[in-house]
Structures are given as structure tokens and as C-alpha cells.
Amino acid sequence: MALRNDFLWGGAIAANQVEGAWNIDVKGMSVADVASYKPALDVKDYAGHNTVTTKMIEEAKNDESTEFYPKRRGIDFYHHYKEDIALFAEMGFKALRISIAWTRIFPDGEEEQPNSLGVNFYKNVFEELKKYDIEPIVTLSHYEMPLHLSDKYNGWVDRKLVDLFVKYAEVCFKEFGPYVKYWLTFNEVDSVRRHPFTTAGVVEDKCKGYSFEKAIYQALHHQYVAAAIATKKCHEIIPGSQMGCMLTKLTTYPNTCNPEDVLLALESNLDNHSHADIQVLGEYPPLYKTYLKNKGILIEKEETDDLILKENKADYLALSYYMSRTESADPTKEQAAGNTVMGVKNPYLPSTDWGWQIDPVGLKISLMELYDRYRVPLMIVENGMGAKDELTSDNKVHDSYRIDYLREHIREMQAAVDLGVDLIGYTSWAPIDLISVSTSQMSKRYGYIYVDQDDLGNGSLDRIRKDSFYWYKKVIASNGAELE
Ligand code: BGP
């Protein structure tokens, strides 16, 4: 079985990691603008490094530099978007996943009227994509909410955020509806649990009268409700639109057939799926409800919340997939890193330079699992390999390791489609080098296009085609048939 003829091949980027221009054209500060450079991030301790305090935020606000806050400069897509989109078009992209920076539309999140300069910027980007027939896939919130809403309300803990987000979403639907059919609400909504500040603006030392843990689950609930209301508005405002939800697919294996290992893996997978259950199936799963109850966490809900979730399910399920993880009941087992998660080292899998375990078959397993469970179209909206690239003296990047990674994942993706999985697209992360979410490094490169910039922001910002650029071009032209 071949991939569908209208298969959405392309790439995915996020505003906070590419745009730069953090303080111009009336843009407000976002949570990403205070994310510091962490070159020595210990991949064995992601959790510790995700702690964000009010003091750290205040320090960042008083520091104008972009050197230690690299997401402020990104790769200056704000001024290079025409050049970058032309390169994506040269590769034959059918789709580009981008996100809208909420702070360009509502700088503080609470203004009465949207910022026309921000609206115009995205209209220009969409016009440019249209020129090349590239379908935009747009995420409304990708780790870039207004910092003001974190400061004032402790982010999504406050119900007020639901209304503010819906207002922002409505502006996007009205302004960009003529260009955009495919939407996503929250990037990796499950990540509120792993990095609550980045995803939901929640700061531990601001939790007064409630626990940090309660704050996290409350924030998640508000995001689910906001996503459901946004889905309804999207359908009303843009006929024929498709609203997806997005999950970090963290497929977990048992380390052995010891039932204790199997149970741990099951719990981890159920936990991961619970976020999609709420958004695609429209309700909190029973086991998840009991889990929260046993933890003593009572989520504050409005009377109509359950109905809102039930009536406004996601049209499709988008996922990011980078690695798999393994669980063991034996605490002495060696650990391995992953996408802001840890797990037991899997002896069958190699790892990237950042210690993420490479598992193409895991992608096939993930797609089978998700399609069997949800029966809605799936879209892979992130998959890729962060690596240290070397630019040769004649301006080439021979990134055969990246080609190998992507080839094997695409192969397994096709194998899942052969088995009957309904897959509508694949946008790899990321088609162009950008600033890493977890470490804010530039040197963790994902692109088919090399960007001449180092970790401290030195460089010409020139765009250079890597070997993988030519390879991906052939993959798209052959609709996935030519992978070698
Ligand atoms: C995903 C995020 C992306 C992206 C990617 C790679 O979870 O949605 O924004 O950055 O991870 O992570 P990193 O940048 O830390 O390598």
C-alpha cells in the first residue's frame, strides 16, 4: 500500500525557536524569552534542570541580552522567512508546520485589540507559503505563552486563561482562516507535567494555598477545556477546518517479562495516552480519574466542562516521536535520556549525541497503537535527530547519520501504513537548524538546512544545504518510494 497521493510531506518549526525579533513590532515577552542557555544540561537529570523560579524570571527580565537567552534571537526567521520558505519549496514541501507566537498577536495576553503588526507578519508568511502551494499546519501554542500571564496568574492554573486563549484563537481563526485548514491547539499538551513553566507558565514558588502538583493537573484541565472550545470555534469560523491535538508519543517498553516491569510500562503508556484520551475520546479515562483521586488531587471543574470535552473532540491526532523508553522495577539499572524524560537503557538501541535512544520500529509500534486505540487520522508532526554537524571548508555538511535516522523512521512509518494505519502527513523536526527547546543550544542541529550561527549567536546566519536536503527532496518527489 502506498502513501496517499495528497500525503503532507514537510517539516515543522516553532515560532519561539526560529523567529527571533523578540522585542520588535510590539511583540510581548513570552516564557521562551526567559529560557536560558544550558550547554551543560545533564541529560541524566532533565527534571532538575526544568526548575524555574520567580527569581530566575526576574533576572531574565532585567537582562536585555540575547546571548544567554538564545530563543530571543532564534535564526531570525522573522526577517528570513522568504528565503527559508523558498528553500522548503525547493525540497518540494507539501506542508510546513509553524506556530503562532501568542505574544505577537496579544503581547501581554490581555489587550482588548490584537496587534496588527503581528497579524500582518503571519499573513505575509501564509501568502508566501501559498505562492509555493505549501499547506500550513498551525499550532496555536508551542511553548511561547505571554510571560505576563505567568507572572500575574501563575499561568494556566487560573481559569481566566481559558477565556484569554479562546479570544486569541478566535482572532487567529478569523484572520488566518482563509489560509489555514489544519490547526493544532497545544504542542505536546502532556509536557505540562514535565516542564510546567514552558508549557503552561506555572512556577512552583507561586503556588500559594495549593500544591505544585495540583497546579499542574489544574493547568492541564484548563488546557483541555480551552482546546475543546477552540475546536468548536475553529469549526464554526472556518468551514472544513481540521483541529488536531498533539501528544509527545513516549512509547515505553518493559525491560523484561517480569510482570513488575510490564506493569510499570503499562502504567507509563496509560499515563501518556490519557492526554489523547481526553482530547480524542472526549473524557477523562476511568483509571486516570482514580489515579488523581488516590493522589488527593481534586480538579476544579465548571459544570459544563465534561460536556464541552465530550462534544468537541479533536479531528485528528498529531504526535511527535523521537525515541522510546524502557521501564524496570530494578532501581539499579543504568539510565538513558530521552525527550525531557528518563528511562532504563535499552541494550538493543543506539543513542544520539544527546543520549536519546534511536528506535525506528518504535515509531511503527506507536502508530499501530494509536490508530488502533483512537481510529482517527494520525499525523506525525515531529520526528528527527539532534546532532553535532560539521561544516566543511567547501561549505558542505555530510550528515549521513541524519539520513540514516530519517530513512529508517520513514520506512517504519510506511510499514504501519501498509498495515492499515490512516496517516495524513509527516513533518520532520526540523527542516532548518534552530534553537533547541531543552538546552537552548544552536549546536543541537536537526535541519536539512544548516544555519551559520553558533551557540552564542556568532555567525552570518547564512543558510547552507546539507546532504540530507537533496535526499529529502528525492523522498518527497517519489512520495516516499526512493529512500536510498
Ligand atoms: C519537542 C518540541 C520541539 C523540539 C523537539 C526537540 O518536544 O516540541 O519544540 O524542540 O522536542 O527537542 P530539543 O529541542 O530539546 O532537542
Coordinates of C-alpha atoms and ligand atoms in Angstrom, one line a residue:
M1 CA 0.0 0.0 0.0
A2 CA 1.5 3.4 -1.0
L3 CA 1.1 6.6 0.9
R4 CA -1.9 8.6 -0.1
N5 CA -1.3 10.9 -3.1
D6 CA -2.0 14.0 -1.0
F7 CA 0.3 12.9 1.7
L8 CA 1.6 16.0 3.6
W9 CA 5.4 15.8 3.4
G10 CA 7.2 18.6 5.0
G11 CA 8.9 20.0 8.1
A12 CA 8.0 21.5 11.5
I13 CA 9.3 24.6 13.3
A14 CA 8.1 26.7 16.2
A15 CA 7.9 30.5 16.5
N16 CA 10.0 30.7 19.7
Q17 CA 12.8 28.6 18.2
V18 CA 13.2 30.3 14.9
E19 CA 11.6 33.8 14.7
G20 CA 14.0 35.9 16.9
A21 CA 12.9 39.6 16.7
W22 CA 11.7 39.1 20.3
N23 CA 11.2 42.7 21.2
I24 CA 10.2 44.4 18.0
D25 CA 6.9 45.3 16.3
V26 CA 5.1 45.4 19.6
K27 CA 5.8 41.7 20.5
G28 CA 5.4 41.0 24.2
M29 CA 7.8 38.8 26.2
S30 CA 7.0 35.1 26.2
V31 CA 8.0 32.3 28.5
A32 CA 10.6 31.3 25.9
D33 CA 12.3 34.7 26.1
V34 CA 13.4 33.9 29.6
A35 CA 14.7 30.4 28.8
S36 CA 18.4 30.4 29.4
Y37 CA 21.2 28.7 27.5
K38 CA 22.1 25.4 29.2
P39 CA 25.1 24.0 27.4
A40 CA 26.0 21.6 30.3
L41 CA 22.5 20.2 30.6
D42 CA 22.9 16.9 32.3
V43 CA 20.9 14.6 30.2
K44 CA 20.6 12.3 33.3
D45 CA 18.7 14.9 35.2
Y46 CA 16.2 16.7 33.0
A47 CA 13.8 17.1 35.9
G48 CA 16.3 19.2 38.0
H49 CA 17.0 21.4 35.1
N50 CA 13.4 22.3 34.4
T51 CA 13.0 24.1 37.7
V52 CA 12.2 27.7 37.0
T53 CA 11.9 30.2 39.9
T54 CA 10.5 33.7 40.1
K55 CA 14.0 34.9 40.8
M56 CA 15.3 33.4 37.6
I57 CA 12.5 35.0 35.6
E58 CA 13.1 38.5 37.2
E59 CA 16.8 38.2 36.4
A60 CA 16.0 37.4 32.8
K61 CA 13.6 40.3 32.5
N62 CA 16.3 42.7 33.7
D63 CA 18.8 41.3 31.2
E64 CA 18.4 42.6 27.6
S65 CA 21.0 40.1 26.1
T66 CA 20.2 37.5 23.5
E67 CA 23.5 35.7 24.2
F68 CA 22.2 33.8 27.2
Y69 CA 18.6 33.8 26.1
P70 CA 19.0 32.3 22.6
K71 CA 15.3 31.9 21.8
R72 CA 15.1 35.7 21.7
R73 CA 17.2 35.6 18.5
G74 CA 16.2 32.3 17.0
I75 CA 17.6 32.1 13.5
D76 CA 15.9 35.4 12.6
F77 CA 13.2 33.7 10.6
Y78 CA 11.2 36.9 11.2
H79 CA 13.4 38.6 8.5
H80 CA 14.5 35.4 6.6
Y81 CA 11.1 33.7 6.1
K82 CA 11.0 34.3 2.3
E83 CA 14.4 32.8 1.8
D84 CA 13.6 29.9 4.2
I85 CA 10.3 29.1 2.6
A86 CA 11.9 29.2 -0.9
L87 CA 14.3 26.5 0.3
F88 CA 11.5 24.4 1.7
A89 CA 9.8 24.8 -1.7
E90 CA 13.0 23.7 -3.4
M91 CA 12.8 20.5 -1.4
G92 CA 9.2 20.1 -2.7
F93 CA 7.5 20.6 0.7
K94 CA 3.7 20.0 0.6
A95 CA 3.3 21.2 4.1
L96 CA 5.0 23.3 6.8
R97 CA 4.1 23.2 10.4
I98 CA 4.6 26.5 12.1
S99 CA 3.3 28.0 15.3
I100 CA 2.0 31.5 16.0
A101 CA 3.6 33.4 18.8
W102 CA 0.7 34.5 21.0
T103 CA 2.8 37.5 22.1
R104 CA 2.8 38.9 18.6
I105 CA -1.0 38.9 18.5
F106 CA -1.6 39.8 22.1
P107 CA 1.7 41.0 23.7
D108 CA 0.6 40.6 27.3
G109 CA -2.3 38.3 26.5
E110 CA -4.9 40.7 28.0
E111 CA -5.1 43.6 25.4
E112 CA -8.5 44.5 24.0
Q113 CA -7.3 44.6 20.4
P114 CA -4.8 42.4 18.6
N115 CA -1.5 43.8 17.4
S116 CA -1.9 44.4 13.7
L117 CA 1.9 44.2 13.1
G118 CA 1.9 40.6 14.4
V119 CA -1.2 39.7 12.4
N120 CA 0.4 41.1 9.2
F121 CA 3.6 39.2 9.8
Y122 CA 1.8 35.8 9.8
K123 CA -0.4 36.9 6.8
N124 CA 2.8 37.5 4.9
V125 CA 4.1 34.1 5.9
F126 CA 0.9 32.4 4.8
E127 CA 1.0 34.4 1.5
E128 CA 4.5 33.2 0.9
L129 CA 3.5 29.5 1.6
K130 CA 0.5 29.9 -0.8
K131 CA 2.9 31.1 -3.5
Y132 CA 4.5 27.6 -3.4
D133 CA 1.4 25.6 -2.7
I134 CA 2.6 24.6 0.7
E135 CA -0.1 23.7 3.2
P136 CA 0.3 25.4 6.6
I137 CA -0.3 23.3 9.7
V138 CA -0.5 25.8 12.5
T139 CA 0.0 25.3 16.3
L140 CA -1.7 27.9 18.4
S141 CA 0.5 27.4 21.5
H142 CA 4.0 25.9 21.2
Y143 CA 5.9 26.8 24.4
E144 CA 5.5 30.5 23.9
M145 CA 2.7 31.9 26.0
P146 CA 2.8 35.5 27.3
L147 CA 5.1 35.9 30.3
H148 CA 2.7 38.4 31.7
L149 CA 0.1 35.7 32.2
S150 CA 2.6 33.5 34.0
D151 CA 3.5 36.5 36.3
K152 CA 0.0 37.6 37.0
Y153 CA -2.0 34.3 37.2
N154 CA 0.6 31.6 37.6
G155 CA -0.2 30.7 34.1
W156 CA -2.8 28.1 33.3
V157 CA -3.6 27.4 36.9
D158 CA -6.1 30.2 36.6
R159 CA -9.4 29.6 34.8
K160 CA -9.1 33.1 33.3
L161 CA -6.5 31.6 30.8
V162 CA -9.2 29.7 29.1
D163 CA -11.0 32.8 28.0
L164 CA -7.8 34.6 27.1
F165 CA -6.7 31.7 24.9
V166 CA -10.0 31.3 23.2
K167 CA -10.1 35.0 22.4
Y168 CA -6.6 34.7 20.9
A169 CA -7.6 31.6 19.0
E170 CA -10.7 33.3 17.6
V171 CA -8.5 36.2 16.2
C172 CA -6.3 33.6 14.6
F173 CA -9.2 31.7 13.0
K174 CA -10.8 34.9 11.7
E175 CA -7.5 36.5 10.4
F176 CA -5.8 33.3 9.1
G177 CA -8.8 31.1 8.3
P178 CA -8.6 31.9 4.6
Y179 CA -5.1 30.4 4.5
V180 CA -5.2 27.6 7.1
K181 CA -7.2 24.3 7.2
Y182 CA -5.1 22.3 9.6
W183 CA -4.7 23.5 13.2
L184 CA -3.3 22.2 16.4
T185 CA -4.1 23.6 19.9
F186 CA -1.3 22.8 22.3
N187 CA 2.1 21.4 21.3
E188 CA 2.7 18.2 23.4
V189 CA 0.0 19.1 25.9
D190 CA 1.3 16.2 28.1
S191 CA 4.5 18.1 28.7
V192 CA 2.8 20.4 31.3
R193 CA 3.7 17.5 33.6
R194 CA 7.4 17.6 32.6
H195 CA 8.1 21.3 32.2
P196 CA 5.1 23.2 33.6
F197 CA 6.6 26.6 33.1
T198 CA 7.5 26.2 29.4
T199 CA 4.1 24.7 28.5
A200 CA 1.8 26.4 30.9
G201 CA 3.6 29.2 32.7
V202 CA 3.3 27.5 36.1
V203 CA 6.0 28.4 38.6
E204 CA 6.4 26.3 41.8
D205 CA 7.2 29.2 44.2
K206 CA 4.0 31.0 43.0
C207 CA 1.8 28.1 44.2
K208 CA 0.2 29.6 47.3
G209 CA -2.6 27.7 49.0
Y210 CA -2.3 24.8 46.7
S211 CA 0.4 22.3 45.8
F212 CA 2.6 22.4 42.8
E213 CA 1.3 19.0 41.7
K214 CA -2.3 20.2 42.0
A215 CA -1.4 23.3 40.0
I216 CA 0.0 21.1 37.2
Y217 CA -3.2 19.0 36.9
Q218 CA -5.4 22.1 37.1
A219 CA -3.4 23.8 34.4
L220 CA -3.8 20.7 32.2
H221 CA -7.5 20.6 32.8
H222 CA -7.8 24.2 31.7
Q223 CA -5.8 23.5 28.5
Y224 CA -8.1 20.6 27.6
V225 CA -11.2 22.7 28.1
A226 CA -9.6 25.6 26.1
A227 CA -8.6 23.2 23.3
A228 CA -12.2 21.9 23.2
I229 CA -13.7 25.4 23.0
A230 CA -11.2 26.4 20.4
T231 CA -12.1 23.3 18.3
K232 CA -15.7 24.4 18.4
K233 CA -14.9 28.0 17.3
C234 CA -12.5 26.7 14.6
H235 CA -15.2 24.6 13.1
E236 CA -17.7 27.5 13.3
I237 CA -15.4 30.1 11.8
I238 CA -13.5 28.1 9.2
P239 CA -15.8 25.6 7.3
G240 CA -13.9 22.4 6.5
S241 CA -11.1 23.1 9.0
Q242 CA -9.4 20.3 10.9
M243 CA -8.4 20.7 14.5
G244 CA -5.9 18.3 16.0
C245 CA -4.5 17.6 19.4
M246 CA -0.9 16.8 19.9
L247 CA 0.9 14.2 22.0
T248 CA 4.6 13.5 22.8
K249 CA 4.5 9.8 21.9
L250 CA 6.6 8.3 24.7
T251 CA 6.3 4.6 23.9
T252 CA 7.5 2.6 26.9
Y253 CA 8.7 -1.0 26.9
P254 CA 9.1 -3.3 29.9
N255 CA 12.8 -4.1 30.4
T256 CA 12.0 -7.8 30.9
C257 CA 8.9 -10.1 31.0
N258 CA 8.9 -9.7 34.8
P259 CA 5.3 -8.8 35.4
E260 CA 6.5 -5.9 37.6
D261 CA 8.4 -4.4 34.6
V262 CA 5.3 -5.0 32.4
L263 CA 3.1 -3.2 34.9
L264 CA 5.4 -0.2 35.1
A265 CA 5.5 0.0 31.3
L266 CA 1.7 -0.3 31.1
E267 CA 1.2 2.5 33.7
S268 CA 3.6 4.7 31.8
N269 CA 1.8 4.1 28.5
L270 CA -1.6 4.7 30.0
D271 CA -0.4 7.9 31.5
N272 CA 0.9 9.0 28.1
H273 CA -2.3 8.1 26.4
S274 CA -4.6 9.7 29.0
H275 CA -3.9 13.1 27.4
A276 CA -5.1 11.9 24.0
D277 CA -8.0 10.0 25.6
I278 CA -9.4 13.3 26.9
Q279 CA -9.0 15.1 23.7
V280 CA -9.8 12.4 21.1
L281 CA -12.3 10.3 23.1
G282 CA -13.7 13.3 24.9
E283 CA -13.4 12.2 28.5
Y284 CA -11.1 11.5 31.4
P285 CA -10.3 7.8 31.4
P286 CA -11.7 6.0 34.5
L287 CA -8.3 4.7 35.7
Y288 CA -6.9 8.2 35.4
K289 CA -9.7 9.6 37.5
T290 CA -9.0 7.1 40.2
Y291 CA -5.3 7.8 40.0
L292 CA -5.9 11.5 40.6
K293 CA -8.3 10.7 43.4
N294 CA -5.8 8.4 45.1
K295 CA -3.2 11.2 44.9
G296 CA -5.7 13.5 46.7
I297 CA -5.9 15.8 43.7
L298 CA -9.3 17.3 43.1
I299 CA -9.6 19.1 39.8
E300 CA -11.8 22.2 39.9
K301 CA -14.2 21.9 37.0
E302 CA -17.1 24.0 35.9
E303 CA -20.4 22.2 35.5
T304 CA -20.3 22.2 31.7
D305 CA -16.6 21.1 31.3
D306 CA -17.3 17.4 30.8
L307 CA -19.9 18.2 28.2
I308 CA -17.6 20.6 26.4
L309 CA -14.9 17.9 26.2
K310 CA -17.4 15.3 25.0
E311 CA -18.9 17.5 22.3
N312 CA -15.7 18.9 20.9
K313 CA -13.2 16.2 20.2
A314 CA -10.1 16.6 18.1
D315 CA -10.5 15.7 14.4
Y316 CA -7.0 14.1 14.1
L317 CA -4.2 13.1 16.4
A318 CA -0.8 14.6 15.9
L319 CA 2.3 13.2 17.5
S320 CA 6.0 13.9 18.0
Y321 CA 8.2 10.8 18.1
Y322 CA 11.9 10.9 18.7
M323 CA 12.7 7.8 20.9
S324 CA 11.3 5.1 23.0
R325 CA 11.9 4.5 26.7
T326 CA 12.1 1.4 28.9
E327 CA 10.9 0.8 32.5
S328 CA 12.3 -1.6 35.0
A329 CA 11.4 -2.5 38.6
D330 CA 15.1 -2.8 39.3
P331 CA 16.3 0.6 40.5
T332 CA 20.0 -0.2 39.9
K333 CA 19.6 -0.4 36.1
E334 CA 21.5 2.1 34.0
Q335 CA 19.5 5.1 32.9
A336 CA 19.2 6.7 29.5
A337 CA 17.9 10.0 28.4
G338 CA 15.1 10.9 26.1
N339 CA 12.9 13.9 25.2
T340 CA 12.8 15.5 28.6
V341 CA 12.3 12.0 30.1
M342 CA 14.5 9.4 31.5
G343 CA 14.2 5.6 31.3
V344 CA 16.3 2.4 31.6
K345 CA 18.9 1.9 29.0
N346 CA 17.7 -0.4 26.2
P347 CA 20.7 -2.6 25.1
Y348 CA 19.2 -3.0 21.6
L349 CA 19.2 0.6 20.7
P350 CA 21.9 3.1 19.8
S351 CA 21.7 6.7 21.0
T352 CA 22.1 10.2 19.6
D353 CA 24.8 12.6 20.7
W354 CA 22.4 13.8 23.3
G355 CA 21.7 10.3 24.6
W356 CA 18.2 9.8 23.1
Q357 CA 17.7 6.2 22.1
I358 CA 17.1 5.7 18.4
D359 CA 14.2 3.3 17.7
P360 CA 12.6 3.4 14.3
V361 CA 10.5 0.2 15.0
G362 CA 9.1 2.1 18.0
L363 CA 7.5 4.5 15.5
K364 CA 5.7 1.7 13.8
I365 CA 4.6 0.3 17.2
S366 CA 3.4 3.8 18.2
L367 CA 1.4 4.4 15.1
M368 CA -0.3 0.9 15.3
E369 CA -1.1 1.5 19.0
L370 CA -2.5 5.0 18.5
Y371 CA -4.6 4.1 15.4
D372 CA -6.0 1.0 17.0
R373 CA -7.0 3.0 20.1
Y374 CA -8.4 6.2 18.6
R375 CA -9.4 5.4 15.0
V376 CA -8.9 9.0 13.8
P377 CA -6.3 10.1 11.2
L378 CA -2.8 10.5 12.5
M379 CA -0.2 13.0 11.6
I380 CA 3.5 12.8 12.5
V381 CA 4.3 16.4 13.2
E382 CA 7.8 15.9 14.7
N383 CA 10.5 13.3 14.2
G384 CA 14.2 13.9 13.8
M385 CA 17.7 13.7 15.2
G386 CA 19.6 16.4 17.0
A387 CA 23.3 16.1 16.1
K388 CA 26.5 18.0 16.0
D389 CA 27.1 18.9 12.4
E390 CA 30.4 19.8 10.8
L391 CA 30.6 22.4 8.1
T392 CA 33.5 21.6 5.7
S393 CA 35.8 24.2 4.2
D394 CA 33.8 24.0 1.0
N395 CA 30.5 24.7 2.7
K396 CA 29.1 21.2 2.8
V397 CA 27.5 19.1 5.6
H398 CA 27.8 15.4 5.2
D399 CA 25.0 14.3 7.5
S400 CA 24.7 10.7 6.6
Y401 CA 23.7 9.9 10.3
R402 CA 20.6 12.1 9.9
I403 CA 19.7 10.5 6.6
D404 CA 20.0 7.1 8.2
Y405 CA 17.8 8.1 11.2
L406 CA 15.1 9.6 9.0
R407 CA 15.2 6.8 6.3
E408 CA 14.6 4.1 8.9
H409 CA 11.8 6.0 10.6
I410 CA 10.1 6.7 7.3
R411 CA 10.4 3.1 6.4
E412 CA 8.7 2.0 9.6
M413 CA 6.1 4.7 9.1
Q414 CA 5.3 3.2 5.7
A415 CA 5.2 -0.2 7.2
A416 CA 2.5 1.0 9.6
V417 CA 0.5 2.5 6.7
D418 CA 0.8 -0.9 4.9
L419 CA -0.9 -2.4 8.0
G420 CA -3.8 0.0 7.6
V421 CA -2.9 3.0 9.7
D422 CA -4.5 6.2 8.4
L423 CA -1.6 8.6 8.2
I424 CA -2.1 12.0 6.6
G425 CA 1.3 13.6 6.9
Y426 CA 4.9 13.6 8.1
T427 CA 6.6 16.9 9.0
S428 CA 10.1 16.2 10.3
W429 CA 11.7 18.2 13.1
A430 CA 13.2 20.5 12.0
P431 CA 13.8 21.2 8.3
I432 CA 16.2 24.0 9.3
D433 CA 18.6 24.3 12.2
L434 CA 17.1 26.2 15.1
I435 CA 17.4 26.8 18.9
S436 CA 16.9 23.6 20.9
V437 CA 13.9 23.7 23.3
S438 CA 15.6 21.8 26.2
T439 CA 19.1 23.3 26.1
S440 CA 18.7 26.5 24.0
Q441 CA 21.7 25.3 22.1
M442 CA 22.2 26.1 18.4
S443 CA 24.7 23.3 18.1
K444 CA 22.0 20.7 18.5
R445 CA 21.1 20.7 14.9
Y446 CA 18.1 19.0 13.2
G447 CA 17.9 20.6 9.8
Y448 CA 18.3 19.8 6.2
I449 CA 19.5 23.4 6.0
Y450 CA 22.5 24.4 8.0
V451 CA 22.3 27.9 9.6
D452 CA 25.6 29.6 10.2
Q453 CA 25.3 30.6 13.9
D454 CA 27.0 29.2 17.0
D455 CA 25.6 28.8 20.5
L456 CA 26.5 32.3 21.4
G457 CA 24.9 33.9 18.4
N458 CA 28.0 34.5 16.3
G459 CA 27.8 33.8 12.6
S460 CA 26.5 35.1 9.3
L461 CA 23.1 33.3 9.5
D462 CA 23.7 32.1 6.0
R463 CA 21.6 29.1 5.0
I464 CA 23.5 26.1 3.5
R465 CA 22.0 23.0 2.0
K466 CA 23.2 19.8 3.8
D467 CA 23.4 16.3 2.1
S468 CA 20.1 15.5 3.7
F469 CA 18.5 18.4 1.8
Y470 CA 19.0 16.6 -1.5
W471 CA 18.0 13.3 -0.1
Y472 CA 14.7 14.5 1.4
K473 CA 13.9 16.3 -1.9
K474 CA 14.0 12.9 -3.6
V475 CA 12.0 11.2 -0.9
I476 CA 9.2 13.8 -1.4
A477 CA 9.3 13.7 -5.2
S478 CA 8.9 9.9 -5.1
N479 CA 6.2 10.1 -2.4
G480 CA 8.5 8.0 -0.1
A481 CA 9.4 5.4 -2.7
E482 CA 13.0 6.5 -3.1
L483 CA 14.7 6.3 0.3
E484 CA 18.2 5.3 -0.5
Ligands
BGP1 C1 9.8 18.6 21.0 C2 9.4 20.0 20.9 C3 10.1 20.8 19.9 C4 11.6 20.4 19.7 C5 11.9 18.9 19.9 C6 13.3 18.6 20.1 O1 9.4 18.0 22.2 O2 8.0 20.1 20.6 O3 9.9 22.2 20.1 O4 12.5 21.3 20.1 O5 11.2 18.4 21.0 O6 13.8 18.9 21.4 P1 15.1 19.7 21.7 O7 15.0 21.0 21.0 O8 15.2 19.8 23.1 O9 16.2 18.8 21.0

